[in-house]
Coordinates of C-alpha atoms in Angstrom, one line a residue:
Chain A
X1 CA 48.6 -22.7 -72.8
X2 CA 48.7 -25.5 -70.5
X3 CA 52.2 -25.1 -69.9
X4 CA 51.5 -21.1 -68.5
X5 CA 48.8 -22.5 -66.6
X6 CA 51.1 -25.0 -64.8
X7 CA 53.6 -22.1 -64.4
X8 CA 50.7 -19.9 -62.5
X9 CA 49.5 -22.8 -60.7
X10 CA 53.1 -23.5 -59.7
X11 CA 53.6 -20.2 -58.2
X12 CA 50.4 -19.6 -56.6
X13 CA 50.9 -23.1 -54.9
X14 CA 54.3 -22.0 -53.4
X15 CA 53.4 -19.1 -52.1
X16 CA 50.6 -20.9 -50.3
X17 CA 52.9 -23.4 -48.7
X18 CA 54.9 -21.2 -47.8
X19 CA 52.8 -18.6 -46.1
X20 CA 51.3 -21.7 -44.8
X21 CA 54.7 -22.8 -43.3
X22 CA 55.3 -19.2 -41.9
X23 CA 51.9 -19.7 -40.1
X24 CA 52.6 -23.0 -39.0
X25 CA 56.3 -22.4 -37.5
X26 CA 54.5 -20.2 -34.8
X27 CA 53.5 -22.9 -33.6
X28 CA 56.5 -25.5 -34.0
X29 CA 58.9 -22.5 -32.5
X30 CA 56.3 -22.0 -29.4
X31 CA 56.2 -26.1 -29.0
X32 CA 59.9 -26.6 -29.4
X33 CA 60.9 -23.7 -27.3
X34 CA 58.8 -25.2 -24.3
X35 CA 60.2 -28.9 -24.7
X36 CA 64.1 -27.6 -25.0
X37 CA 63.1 -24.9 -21.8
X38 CA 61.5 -28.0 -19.9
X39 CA 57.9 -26.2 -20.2
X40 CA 54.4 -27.9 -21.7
X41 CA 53.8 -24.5 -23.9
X42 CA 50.7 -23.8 -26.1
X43 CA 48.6 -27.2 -26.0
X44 CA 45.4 -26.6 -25.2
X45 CA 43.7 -25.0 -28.6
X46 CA 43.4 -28.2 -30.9
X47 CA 45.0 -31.6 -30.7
X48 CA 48.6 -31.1 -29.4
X49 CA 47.5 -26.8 -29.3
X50 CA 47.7 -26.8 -33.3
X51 CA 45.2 -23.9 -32.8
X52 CA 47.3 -21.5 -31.5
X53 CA 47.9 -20.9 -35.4
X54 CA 44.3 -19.7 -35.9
X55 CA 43.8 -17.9 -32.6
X56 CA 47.1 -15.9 -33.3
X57 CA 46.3 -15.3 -37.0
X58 CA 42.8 -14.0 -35.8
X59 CA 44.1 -11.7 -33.0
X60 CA 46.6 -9.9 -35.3
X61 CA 44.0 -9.1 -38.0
X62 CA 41.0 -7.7 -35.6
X63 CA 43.9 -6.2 -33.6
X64 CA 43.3 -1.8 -34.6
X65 CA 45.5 -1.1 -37.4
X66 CA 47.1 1.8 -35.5
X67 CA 49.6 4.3 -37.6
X68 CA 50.8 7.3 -35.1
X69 CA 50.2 10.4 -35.8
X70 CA 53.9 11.2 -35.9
X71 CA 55.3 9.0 -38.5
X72 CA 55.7 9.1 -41.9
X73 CA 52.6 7.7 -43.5
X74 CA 53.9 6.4 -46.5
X75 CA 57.2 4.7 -45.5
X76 CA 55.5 3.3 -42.1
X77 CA 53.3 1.4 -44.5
X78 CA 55.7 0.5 -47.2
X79 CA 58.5 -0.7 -44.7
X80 CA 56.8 -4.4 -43.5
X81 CA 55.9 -5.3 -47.3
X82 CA 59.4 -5.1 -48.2
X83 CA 60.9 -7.7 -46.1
X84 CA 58.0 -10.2 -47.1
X85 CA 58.2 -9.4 -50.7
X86 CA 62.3 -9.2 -50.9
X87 CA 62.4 -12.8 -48.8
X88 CA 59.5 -14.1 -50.8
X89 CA 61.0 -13.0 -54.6
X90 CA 64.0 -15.1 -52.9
X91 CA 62.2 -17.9 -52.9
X92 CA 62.0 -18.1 -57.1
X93 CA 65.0 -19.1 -57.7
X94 CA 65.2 -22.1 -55.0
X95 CA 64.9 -25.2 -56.5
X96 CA 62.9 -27.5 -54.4
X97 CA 62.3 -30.9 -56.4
X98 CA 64.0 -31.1 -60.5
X99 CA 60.6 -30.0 -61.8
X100 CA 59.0 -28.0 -58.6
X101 CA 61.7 -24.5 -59.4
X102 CA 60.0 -21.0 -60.9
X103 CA 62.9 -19.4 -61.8
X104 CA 65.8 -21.3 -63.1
X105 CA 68.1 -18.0 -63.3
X106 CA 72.1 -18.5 -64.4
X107 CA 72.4 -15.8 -61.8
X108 CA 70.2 -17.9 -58.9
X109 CA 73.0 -17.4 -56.1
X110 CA 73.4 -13.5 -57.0
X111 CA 69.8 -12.9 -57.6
X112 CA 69.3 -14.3 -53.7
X113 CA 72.1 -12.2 -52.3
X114 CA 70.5 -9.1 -54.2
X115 CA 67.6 -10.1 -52.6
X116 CA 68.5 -10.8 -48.9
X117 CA 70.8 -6.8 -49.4
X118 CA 67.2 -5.4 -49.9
X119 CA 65.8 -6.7 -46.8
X120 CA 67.5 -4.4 -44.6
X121 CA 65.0 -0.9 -46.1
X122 CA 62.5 -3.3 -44.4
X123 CA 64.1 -2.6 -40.8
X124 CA 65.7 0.9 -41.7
X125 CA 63.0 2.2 -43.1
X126 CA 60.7 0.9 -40.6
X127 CA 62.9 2.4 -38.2
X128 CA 62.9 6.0 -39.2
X129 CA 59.6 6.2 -40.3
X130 CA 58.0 5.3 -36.8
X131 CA 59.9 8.5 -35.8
X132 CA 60.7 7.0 -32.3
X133 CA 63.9 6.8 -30.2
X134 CA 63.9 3.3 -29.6
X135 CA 62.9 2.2 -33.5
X136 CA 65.3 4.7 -34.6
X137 CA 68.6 3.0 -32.6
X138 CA 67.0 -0.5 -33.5
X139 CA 67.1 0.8 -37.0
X140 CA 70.7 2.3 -37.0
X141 CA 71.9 -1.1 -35.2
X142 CA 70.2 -3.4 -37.8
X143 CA 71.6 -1.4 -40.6
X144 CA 75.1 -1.6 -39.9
X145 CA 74.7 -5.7 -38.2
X146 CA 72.8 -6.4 -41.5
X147 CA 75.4 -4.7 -43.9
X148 CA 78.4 -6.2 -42.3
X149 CA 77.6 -9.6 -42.2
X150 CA 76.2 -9.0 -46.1
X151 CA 79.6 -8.8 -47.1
X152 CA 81.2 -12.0 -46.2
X153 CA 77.5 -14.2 -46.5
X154 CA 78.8 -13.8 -50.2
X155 CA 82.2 -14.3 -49.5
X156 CA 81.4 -17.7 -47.8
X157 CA 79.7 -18.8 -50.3
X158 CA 82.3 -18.2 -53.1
X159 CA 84.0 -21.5 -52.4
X160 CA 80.8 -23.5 -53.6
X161 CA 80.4 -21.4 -56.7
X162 CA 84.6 -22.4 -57.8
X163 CA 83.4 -25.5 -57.0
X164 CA 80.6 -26.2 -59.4
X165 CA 81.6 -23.5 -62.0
X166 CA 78.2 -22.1 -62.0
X167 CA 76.0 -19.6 -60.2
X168 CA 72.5 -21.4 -61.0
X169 CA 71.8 -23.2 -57.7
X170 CA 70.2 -26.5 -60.3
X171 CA 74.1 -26.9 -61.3
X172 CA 75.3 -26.7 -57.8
X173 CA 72.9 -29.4 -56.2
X174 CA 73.6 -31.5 -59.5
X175 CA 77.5 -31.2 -58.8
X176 CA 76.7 -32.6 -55.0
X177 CA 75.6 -36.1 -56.3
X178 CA 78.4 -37.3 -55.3
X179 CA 79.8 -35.9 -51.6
X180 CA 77.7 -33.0 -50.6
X181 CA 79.5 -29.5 -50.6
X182 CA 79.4 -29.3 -46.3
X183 CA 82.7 -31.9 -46.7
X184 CA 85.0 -29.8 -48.4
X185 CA 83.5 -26.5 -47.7
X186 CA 82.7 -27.1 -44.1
X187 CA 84.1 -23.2 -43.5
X188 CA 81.8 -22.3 -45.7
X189 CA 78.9 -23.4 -44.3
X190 CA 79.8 -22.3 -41.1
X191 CA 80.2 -18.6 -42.2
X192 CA 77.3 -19.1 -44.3
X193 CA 74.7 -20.3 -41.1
X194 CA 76.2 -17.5 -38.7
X195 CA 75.3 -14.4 -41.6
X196 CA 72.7 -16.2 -42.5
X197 CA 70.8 -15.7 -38.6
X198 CA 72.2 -12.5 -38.8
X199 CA 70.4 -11.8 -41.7
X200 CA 67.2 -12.4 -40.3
X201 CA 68.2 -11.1 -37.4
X202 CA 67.1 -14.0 -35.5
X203 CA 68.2 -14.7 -31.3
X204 CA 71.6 -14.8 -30.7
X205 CA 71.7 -11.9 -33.1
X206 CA 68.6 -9.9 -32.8
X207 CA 70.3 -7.1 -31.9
X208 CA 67.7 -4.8 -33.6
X209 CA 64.7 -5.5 -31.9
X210 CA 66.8 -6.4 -28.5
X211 CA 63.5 -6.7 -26.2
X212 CA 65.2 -6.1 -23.1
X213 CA 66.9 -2.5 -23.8
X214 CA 64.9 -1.3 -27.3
X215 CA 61.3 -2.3 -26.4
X216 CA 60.6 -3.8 -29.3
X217 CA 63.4 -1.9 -31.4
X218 CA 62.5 -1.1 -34.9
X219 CA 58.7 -2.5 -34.8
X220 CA 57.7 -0.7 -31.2
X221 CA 55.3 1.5 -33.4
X222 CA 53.7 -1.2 -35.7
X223 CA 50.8 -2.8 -34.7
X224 CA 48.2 -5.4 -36.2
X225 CA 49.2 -6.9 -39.5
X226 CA 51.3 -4.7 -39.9
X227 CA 53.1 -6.3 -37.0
X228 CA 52.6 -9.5 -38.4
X229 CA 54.2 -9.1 -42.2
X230 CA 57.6 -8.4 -40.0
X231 CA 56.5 -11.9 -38.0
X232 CA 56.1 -13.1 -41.1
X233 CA 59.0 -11.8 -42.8
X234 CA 61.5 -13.3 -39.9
X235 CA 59.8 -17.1 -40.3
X236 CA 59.8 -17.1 -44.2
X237 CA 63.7 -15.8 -43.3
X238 CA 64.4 -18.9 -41.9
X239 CA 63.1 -21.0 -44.1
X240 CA 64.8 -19.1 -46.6
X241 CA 67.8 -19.7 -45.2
X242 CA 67.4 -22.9 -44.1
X243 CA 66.7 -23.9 -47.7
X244 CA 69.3 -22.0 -49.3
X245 CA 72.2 -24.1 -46.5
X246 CA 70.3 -27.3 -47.7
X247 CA 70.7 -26.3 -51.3
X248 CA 74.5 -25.2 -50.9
X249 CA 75.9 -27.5 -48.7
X250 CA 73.6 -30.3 -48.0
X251 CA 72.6 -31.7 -51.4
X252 CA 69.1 -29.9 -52.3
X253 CA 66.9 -32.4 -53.3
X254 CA 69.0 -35.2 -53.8
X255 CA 68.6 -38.6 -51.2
X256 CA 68.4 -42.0 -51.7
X257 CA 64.6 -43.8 -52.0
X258 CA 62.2 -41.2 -50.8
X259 CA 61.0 -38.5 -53.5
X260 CA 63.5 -35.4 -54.4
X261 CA 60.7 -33.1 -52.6
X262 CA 60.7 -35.0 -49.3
X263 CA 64.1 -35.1 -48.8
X264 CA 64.1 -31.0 -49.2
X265 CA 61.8 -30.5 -46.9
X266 CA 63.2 -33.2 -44.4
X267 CA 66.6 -31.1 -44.4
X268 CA 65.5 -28.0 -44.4
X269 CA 62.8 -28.8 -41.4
X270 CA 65.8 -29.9 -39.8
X271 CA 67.9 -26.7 -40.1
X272 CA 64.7 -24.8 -39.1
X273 CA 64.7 -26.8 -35.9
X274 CA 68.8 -25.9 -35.4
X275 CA 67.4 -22.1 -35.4
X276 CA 64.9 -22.6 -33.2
X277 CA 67.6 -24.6 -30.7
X278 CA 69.7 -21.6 -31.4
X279 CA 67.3 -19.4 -29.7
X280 CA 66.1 -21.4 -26.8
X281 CA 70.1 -21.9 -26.0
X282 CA 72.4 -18.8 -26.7
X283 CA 72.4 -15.6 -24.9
X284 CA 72.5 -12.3 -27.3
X285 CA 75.9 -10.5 -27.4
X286 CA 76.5 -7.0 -27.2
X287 CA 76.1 -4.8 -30.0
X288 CA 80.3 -4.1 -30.1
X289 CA 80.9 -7.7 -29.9
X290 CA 78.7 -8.5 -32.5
X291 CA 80.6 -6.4 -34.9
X292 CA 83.9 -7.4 -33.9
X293 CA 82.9 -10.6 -34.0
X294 CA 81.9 -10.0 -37.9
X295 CA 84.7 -7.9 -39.1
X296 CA 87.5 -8.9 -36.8
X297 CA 87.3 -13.0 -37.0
X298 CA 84.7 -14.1 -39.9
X299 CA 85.3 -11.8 -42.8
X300 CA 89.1 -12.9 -42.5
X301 CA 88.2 -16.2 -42.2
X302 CA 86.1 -16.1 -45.0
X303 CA 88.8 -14.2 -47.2
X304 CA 91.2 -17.5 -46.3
X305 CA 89.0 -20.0 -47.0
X306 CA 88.1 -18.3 -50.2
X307 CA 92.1 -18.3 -50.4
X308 CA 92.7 -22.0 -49.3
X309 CA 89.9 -23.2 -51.8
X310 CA 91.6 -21.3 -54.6
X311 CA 94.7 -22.9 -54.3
X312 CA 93.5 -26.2 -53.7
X313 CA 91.4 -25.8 -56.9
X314 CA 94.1 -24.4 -59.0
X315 CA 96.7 -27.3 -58.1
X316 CA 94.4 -29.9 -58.5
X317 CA 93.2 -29.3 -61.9
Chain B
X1 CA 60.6 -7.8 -74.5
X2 CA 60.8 -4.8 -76.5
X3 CA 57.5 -3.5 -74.5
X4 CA 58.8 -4.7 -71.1
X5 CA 62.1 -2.2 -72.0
X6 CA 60.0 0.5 -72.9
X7 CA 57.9 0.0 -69.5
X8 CA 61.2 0.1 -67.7
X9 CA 62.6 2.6 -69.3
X10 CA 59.6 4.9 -68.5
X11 CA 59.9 3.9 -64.5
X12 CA 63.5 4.8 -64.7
X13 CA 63.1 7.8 -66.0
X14 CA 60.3 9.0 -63.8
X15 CA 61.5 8.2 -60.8
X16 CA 64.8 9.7 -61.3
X17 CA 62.8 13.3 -61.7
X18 CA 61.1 12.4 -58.5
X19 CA 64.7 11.7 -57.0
X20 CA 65.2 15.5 -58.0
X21 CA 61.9 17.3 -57.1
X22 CA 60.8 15.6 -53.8
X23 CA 61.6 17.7 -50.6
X24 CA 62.2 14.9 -48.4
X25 CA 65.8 13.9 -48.5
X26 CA 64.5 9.6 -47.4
X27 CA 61.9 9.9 -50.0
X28 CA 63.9 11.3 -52.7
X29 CA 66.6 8.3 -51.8
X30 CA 63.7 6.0 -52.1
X31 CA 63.1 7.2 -55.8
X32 CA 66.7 7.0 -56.5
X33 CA 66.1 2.9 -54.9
X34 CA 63.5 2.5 -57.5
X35 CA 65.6 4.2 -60.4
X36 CA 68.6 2.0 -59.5
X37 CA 66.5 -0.9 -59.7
X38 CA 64.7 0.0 -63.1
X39 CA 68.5 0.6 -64.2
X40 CA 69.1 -3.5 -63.0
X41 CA 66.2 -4.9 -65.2
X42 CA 67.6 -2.4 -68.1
X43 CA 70.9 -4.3 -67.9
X44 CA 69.6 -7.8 -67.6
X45 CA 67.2 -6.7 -70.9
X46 CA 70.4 -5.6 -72.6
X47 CA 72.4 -8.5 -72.2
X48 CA 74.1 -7.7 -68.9
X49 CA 72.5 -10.1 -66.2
X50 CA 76.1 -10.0 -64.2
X51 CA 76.2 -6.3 -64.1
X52 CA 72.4 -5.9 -63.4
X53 CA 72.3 -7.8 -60.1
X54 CA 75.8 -6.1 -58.9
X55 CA 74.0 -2.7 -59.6
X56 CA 71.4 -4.3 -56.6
X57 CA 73.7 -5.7 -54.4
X58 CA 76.4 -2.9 -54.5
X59 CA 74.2 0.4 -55.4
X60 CA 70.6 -0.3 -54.1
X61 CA 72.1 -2.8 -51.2
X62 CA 75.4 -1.3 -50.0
X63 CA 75.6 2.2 -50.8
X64 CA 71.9 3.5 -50.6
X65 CA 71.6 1.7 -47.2
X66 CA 74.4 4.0 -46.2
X67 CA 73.0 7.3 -47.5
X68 CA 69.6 6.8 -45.7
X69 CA 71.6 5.7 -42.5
X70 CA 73.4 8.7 -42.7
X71 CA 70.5 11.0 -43.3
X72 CA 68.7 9.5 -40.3
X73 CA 71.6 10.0 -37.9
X74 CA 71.4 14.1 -39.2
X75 CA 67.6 13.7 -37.8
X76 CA 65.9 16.4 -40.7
X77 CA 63.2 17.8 -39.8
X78 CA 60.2 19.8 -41.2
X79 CA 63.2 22.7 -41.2
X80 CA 64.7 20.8 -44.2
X81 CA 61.7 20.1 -46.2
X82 CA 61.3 24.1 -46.1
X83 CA 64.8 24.6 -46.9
X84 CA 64.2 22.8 -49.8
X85 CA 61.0 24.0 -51.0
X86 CA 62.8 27.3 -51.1
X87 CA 65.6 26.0 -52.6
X88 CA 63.4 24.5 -55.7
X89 CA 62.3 27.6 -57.0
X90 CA 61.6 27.7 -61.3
X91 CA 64.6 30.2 -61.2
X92 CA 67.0 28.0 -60.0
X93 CA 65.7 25.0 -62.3
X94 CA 66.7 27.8 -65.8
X95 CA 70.5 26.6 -65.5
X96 CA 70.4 23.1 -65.2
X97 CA 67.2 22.6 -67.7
X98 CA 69.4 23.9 -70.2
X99 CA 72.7 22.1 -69.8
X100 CA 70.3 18.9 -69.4
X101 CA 68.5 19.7 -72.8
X102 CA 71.7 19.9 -74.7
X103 CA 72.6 16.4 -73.5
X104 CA 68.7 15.6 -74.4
X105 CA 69.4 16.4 -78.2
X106 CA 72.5 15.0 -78.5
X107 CA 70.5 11.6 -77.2
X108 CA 68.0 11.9 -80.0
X109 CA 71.2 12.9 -82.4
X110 CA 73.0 9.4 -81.9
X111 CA 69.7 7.3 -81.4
X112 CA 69.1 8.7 -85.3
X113 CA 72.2 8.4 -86.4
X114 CA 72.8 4.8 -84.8
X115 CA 68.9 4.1 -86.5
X116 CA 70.1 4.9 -89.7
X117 CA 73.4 2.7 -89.8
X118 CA 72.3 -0.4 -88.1
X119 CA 68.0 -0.2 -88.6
X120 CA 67.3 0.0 -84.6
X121 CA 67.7 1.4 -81.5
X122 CA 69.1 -1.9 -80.0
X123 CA 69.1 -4.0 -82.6
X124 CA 71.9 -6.9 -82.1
X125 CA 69.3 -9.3 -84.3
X126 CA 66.1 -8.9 -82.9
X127 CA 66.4 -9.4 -79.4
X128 CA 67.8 -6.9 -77.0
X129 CA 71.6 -7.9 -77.5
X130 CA 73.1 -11.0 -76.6
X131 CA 73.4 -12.2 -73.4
X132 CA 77.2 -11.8 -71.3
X133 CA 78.0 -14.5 -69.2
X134 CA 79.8 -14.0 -65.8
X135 CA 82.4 -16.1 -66.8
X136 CA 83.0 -13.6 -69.7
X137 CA 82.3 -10.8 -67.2
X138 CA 85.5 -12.2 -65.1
X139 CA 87.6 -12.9 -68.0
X140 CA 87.9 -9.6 -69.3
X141 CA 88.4 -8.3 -65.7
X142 CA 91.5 -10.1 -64.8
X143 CA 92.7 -10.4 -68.7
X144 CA 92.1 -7.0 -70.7
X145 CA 91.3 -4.8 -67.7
X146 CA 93.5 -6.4 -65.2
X147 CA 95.3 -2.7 -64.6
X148 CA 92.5 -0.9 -63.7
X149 CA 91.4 -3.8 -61.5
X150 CA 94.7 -3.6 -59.5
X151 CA 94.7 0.5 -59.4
X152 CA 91.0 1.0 -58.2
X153 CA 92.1 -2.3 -55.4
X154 CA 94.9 0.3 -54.6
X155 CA 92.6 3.1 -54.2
X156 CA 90.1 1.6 -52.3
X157 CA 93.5 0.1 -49.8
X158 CA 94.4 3.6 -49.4
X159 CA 90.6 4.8 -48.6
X160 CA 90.6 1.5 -45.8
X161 CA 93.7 2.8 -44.5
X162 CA 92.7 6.4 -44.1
X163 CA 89.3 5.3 -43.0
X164 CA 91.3 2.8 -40.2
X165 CA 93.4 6.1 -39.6
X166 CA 90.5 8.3 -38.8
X167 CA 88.5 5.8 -36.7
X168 CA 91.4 5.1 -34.6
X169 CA 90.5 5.3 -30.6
X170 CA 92.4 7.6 -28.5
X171 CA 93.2 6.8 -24.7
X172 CA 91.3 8.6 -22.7
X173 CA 92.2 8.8 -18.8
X174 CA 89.1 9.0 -16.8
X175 CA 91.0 9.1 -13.7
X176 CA 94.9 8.1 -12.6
X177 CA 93.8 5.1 -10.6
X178 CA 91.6 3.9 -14.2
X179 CA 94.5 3.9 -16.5
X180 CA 95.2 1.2 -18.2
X181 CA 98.9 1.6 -18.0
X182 CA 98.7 1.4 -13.9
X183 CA 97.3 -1.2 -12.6
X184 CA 96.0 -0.7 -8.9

């Protein structure tokens, strides 16, 4: 009995940390943004503006929970759940500390790609259902940049899984102990961070929701919470992402002298910040170069390093 | 597990009939979405955890994505929903109902007949058959099956190449002094 309590309380503690972290990187992306851009940004709410969380939180629930009268009920509604309950489910099979893990799935690395290929009805759906020019060609564009750079997210991470033998991500941060997986699979984890920020469609890729010609692309209609489970969605995208490259490439949990759990969240903090850089740095490329980019240089170069590592395996044992 | 199976099985099964009856061609995918998914946890209950999350990645991921993108370049309208209304009179259902009720029986023929020779519906033991690792899953693919691997890579080559074929951009010449071939 105690066990199944521990198991609930488990769950319903990680899903408060991590909302809680979603909440909080509004404010670390605002206050990073400003120092990288030379700028003081939000710091007057609060010591150092830690506020801003609250005041934000507050304005998007008393915003008016508008749905137009031209959409399609339903789907309008359905369409921002899905990307916080597909990147959420994600989160299960992660495994944070040795003991702090929900779901320890011989499948892990599958059931997260499964996952993240769900997360694009969240913007297509969206899309459609606001019945909207602009949310419609934000849809159509995230669609196909989500879809291609699917395909070689699993590609690149291929090489890691002939590594360790296993698709259950507790093997492959157990078969890091010794060099971490980034050293011989630095291709990899290359190929694996660019899909990855196209996943969540984040700056340099945010093609979708491209401010500057689509409005707000596929979320012009949404307003309110509504708004903010897609806000929410991208920042629990990152830190899925960010965890899952920790837990790939960079050893998971394992560090010398401080606790398993601190040294996640040290790395994957880290790799949250790198997104954050990524945005206050790079300009967004055009929608044709985008794809090229995906299907003309790094699914090839994720088909030869799947190649190389082959080989290398195959001669070496 | 038995319970969760028959749970599943039930979602499966209804949303597949609201794949058929709903007028609205995104809405009817969506059912289809949940009925792929129901047909995932039915694999992973049978044994199959490999071939359930493919069934995600490739079927609910990949290929429904594609339908509904395709469906919202057509932009259907009201016009459609009509159409289809139209289309799904109780006449038209007589055909179908009866080639689908002969596969019904035949169902309930081979569940009995299974029954009687090995006691249960699924019974591998007790629990809902053993489990098939993706190492297996691999093995048999470039071992036994290794053919069939190689002729469906073949045919999905020749479907890339005819796709490449038809996609293929022809020079257009706006105006003498814009081709490519001239510089000014």
């Amino acid at each position: 009995m105690s066990q199944t309590l521990n198991y609930i309380l488990l769950i319903a503690g990680m899903l408060f940390s991590l909302t809680s972290t979603a909440a909080l990187l509004i404010w670390v992306e605002r206050r990073m943004l400003a120092l990288w851009q030379d700028r003081c940004g939000p710091n007057r709410a609060g010591p150092l503006g830690l506020l801003i969380v609250a005041a934000d939180t507050l304005k998007l629930f008393f915003k008016e929970d508008w749905i137009p009268p031209f959409a399609d009920r339903k789907i309008f509604v359905l369409a921002p759940a899905i990307i916080a309950a597909t990147v959420l489910l994600s989160f299960a099979v992660i495994p944070f500390a040795p003991e702090i893990l929900i779901a320890d799935l011989n499948i892990g690395l599958l059931f997260f790609l499964a996952m993240s290929s769900l997360g694009v009805y969240s913007i297509v759906l969206g899309g459609w259902a606001s019945n909207n020019k602009y949310a419609l060609l934000g849809a159509l564009r995230g669609a196909s940049q989500m879809i291609s750079y699917e395909v070689f997210m699993g590609l690149s991470l291929m090489g890691v899984v002939m590594l360790t033998g296993s698709f259950r991500l507790t093997d492959i941060v157990m078969a890091q102990q010794d060099y971490w997986f980034v050293l011989t699979q630095p291709i990899g984890f290359v190929l694996f961070l660019i899909a990855g920020i196209a996943e969540t469609h984040r700056l340099p890729f945010d093609i979708p929701e491209a401010e500057s010609e689509l409005v707000a692309g596929f979320h012009s209609e949404y307003s309110g919470m509504k708004f903010g489970m897609f806000f929410i969605g991208e920042y629990l995208g990152i830190t899925l992402i960010s965890a899952m490259v920790v837990t790939l490439f960079f050893g998971g949990w394992l560090g010398p002298v401080l606790p398993p759990i601190l040294w996640f969240t040290l790395k994957t903090t880290g790799f949250i910040l790198l997104f954050i850089l990524l945005r206050a740095s790079l300009p967004r490329p055009r929608y044709d170069q985008l794809m090229e980019y995906g299907w003309k240089i790094l699914l090839p170069l994720s088909l030869i390093n799947l190649l190389v590592t082959g080989a290398i395996f195959l001669f070496t044992s | 597990m038995s319970i969760i199976w028959h749970i599943t099985s039930a979602v499966a099964i209804l949303s597949t009939l609201m794949v058929v009856t709903r007028y609205n061609p995104v809405h009817a995918l969506l059912y289809l979405n949940v009925s792929l998914m129901s047909l995932a946890l039915l694999f992973y209950l049978l044994g199959a955890p490999f071939a359930a999350l493919l069934e995600i990645i490739v079927y609910a991921g990949a290929i429904m994505v594609l339908f509904i993108f395709v469906i919202m370049l057509l932009n259907l309208g009201k016009e459609t929903a009509v159409q289809e209304k139209k289309w799904l009179k109780p006449r038209v259902w007589v055909g179908p109902m009866a080639l689908a009720l002969i596969l019904l029986l035949e169902i309930f023929y081979l569940l009995h007949t299974s029954q009687q020779m090995t006691g249960g519906p699924y019974a591998n033991g007790r629990g809902l058959g053993t489990a098939v690792s993706s190492r297996a899953v691999a093995l048999s693919l470039f071992q036994t099956y290794v053919i069939g691997v190689e002729m469906a890579a073949l045919l999905l080559m020749a479907a890339v190449v005819g796709a490449a074929h038809i996609g293929r951009h022809k020079k257009t010449n706006l105006h003498r002094f814009l081709n490519e071939d001239h510089p000014l």
